[in-house]
CSV table of C-alpha atoms in Angstrom, one decimal:
chain,number,residue,atom,x,y,z
C,1,MET,CA,218.4,37.1,120.8
C,2,ALA,CA,214.8,36.5,120.3
C,3,HIS,CA,212.5,39.2,121.7
C,4,LYS,CA,208.8,39.3,122.2
C,5,LYS,CA,206.9,42.6,122.4
C,6,ALA,CA,205.3,43.2,125.7
C,7,GLY,CA,201.7,42.0,125.8
C,8,GLY,CA,199.0,44.7,126.5
C,9,SER,CA,197.1,44.6,129.7
C,10,SER,CA,193.6,43.1,129.6
C,11,ARG,CA,190.7,45.4,129.3
C,12,ASN,CA,188.2,43.1,131.0
C,13,GLY,CA,187.5,42.3,134.6
C,14,ARG,CA,185.4,45.2,135.7
C,15,ASP,CA,182.0,43.6,136.0
C,16,SER,CA,180.3,44.5,139.3
C,17,PRO,CA,178.4,41.9,141.4
C,18,GLY,CA,174.6,41.7,141.3
C,19,GLN,CA,172.7,43.9,143.8
C,20,ARG,CA,170.1,41.2,144.8
C,21,LEU,CA,167.1,43.4,144.0
C,22,GLY,CA,163.5,42.2,143.8
C,23,VAL,CA,160.6,40.9,145.8
C,24,LYS,CA,161.7,39.0,148.9
C,25,LYS,CA,158.3,38.2,150.4
C,26,PHE,CA,155.4,37.4,148.1
C,27,GLY,CA,151.6,37.9,148.6
C,28,GLY,CA,150.1,35.8,151.3
C,29,GLU,CA,153.4,35.1,153.0
C,30,ALA,CA,153.7,35.5,156.8
C,31,ILE,CA,156.1,38.3,157.8
C,32,GLU,CA,157.5,39.8,161.0
C,33,ALA,CA,158.1,43.5,161.7
C,34,GLY,CA,161.4,44.7,160.2
C,35,ASN,CA,161.5,42.1,157.4
C,36,VAL,CA,162.4,43.3,154.0
C,37,ILE,CA,159.6,42.9,151.4
C,38,VAL,CA,161.0,44.5,148.3
C,39,ARG,CA,164.5,45.8,147.4
C,40,GLN,CA,164.1,48.2,144.4
C,41,ARG,CA,165.7,51.1,142.5
C,42,GLY,CA,163.1,53.8,142.4
C,43,THR,CA,159.4,53.2,143.3
C,44,GLN,CA,158.1,50.2,141.3
C,45,PHE,CA,156.1,49.3,144.4
C,46,TYR,CA,154.7,51.8,146.9
C,47,ALA,CA,154.3,51.5,150.7
C,48,GLY,CA,150.8,50.7,151.9
C,49,ASP,CA,149.5,49.9,155.4
C,50,ASN,CA,152.1,48.8,157.9
C,51,VAL,CA,154.9,49.1,155.4
C,52,GLY,CA,157.8,51.6,155.6
C,53,MET,CA,160.1,52.8,152.9
C,54,GLY,CA,163.9,53.2,153.4
C,55,LYS,CA,166.0,55.9,151.8
C,56,ASP,CA,167.0,53.5,149.0
C,57,HIS,CA,163.3,52.7,148.3
C,58,THR,CA,163.4,49.4,150.1
C,59,LEU,CA,160.0,48.4,151.5
C,60,PHE,CA,159.9,46.7,154.9
C,61,ALA,CA,157.2,45.6,157.3
C,62,THR,CA,156.5,47.7,160.4
C,63,SER,CA,154.2,45.1,161.9
C,64,GLU,CA,153.5,41.4,161.9
C,65,GLY,CA,151.0,39.9,159.5
C,66,LYS,CA,150.7,38.7,155.9
C,67,VAL,CA,151.9,40.5,152.7
C,68,GLN,CA,149.3,41.8,150.3
C,69,PHE,CA,149.9,43.4,146.9
C,70,ARG,CA,147.1,45.6,145.4
C,71,SER,CA,146.8,48.0,142.6
C,72,GLY,CA,145.6,51.5,143.4
C,73,PHE,CA,145.7,55.2,142.5
C,74,LYS,CA,147.4,56.0,139.1
C,75,ARG,CA,148.1,52.2,138.4
C,76,ARG,CA,150.5,52.1,141.3
C,77,THR,CA,151.1,48.8,143.1
C,78,TYR,CA,150.9,49.1,146.8
C,79,VAL,CA,152.3,46.6,149.3
C,80,SER,CA,150.6,46.3,152.6
C,81,VAL,CA,151.0,44.0,155.7
C,82,VAL,CA,147.6,42.8,156.9
C,83,ALA,CA,147.2,41.6,160.5
C,84,ALA,CA,146.9,37.8,160.6
C,85,ASP,CA,143.3,37.9,162.1
C,86,ARG,CA,142.2,40.4,159.3
C,87,ALA,CA,143.9,38.3,156.6
C,88,LYS,CA,141.3,35.6,157.0
C,89,ASP,CA,138.4,38.1,156.6
C,90,ALA,CA,140.0,39.7,153.5
C,91,GLY,CA,140.0,36.3,151.9
């Protein structure tokens, strides 16, 4: 009788799905309160005016307006939400 040794089990198949991190709303884009601006691991971006930070470092808008990215203290990039009427003045 012909016999075949048992084939070993595969060692592949453990890749995890992507976490969908990154910037969700870019500079100049209109945004509503509660919308997510950036999903990140750690603080690549810091919360500025009218922006809150979740426990997983997600940045979200706390008011309505336009998104603004700016560099600031210690080369940090701050994300702010500027009110729509002030956005015209800021240029």
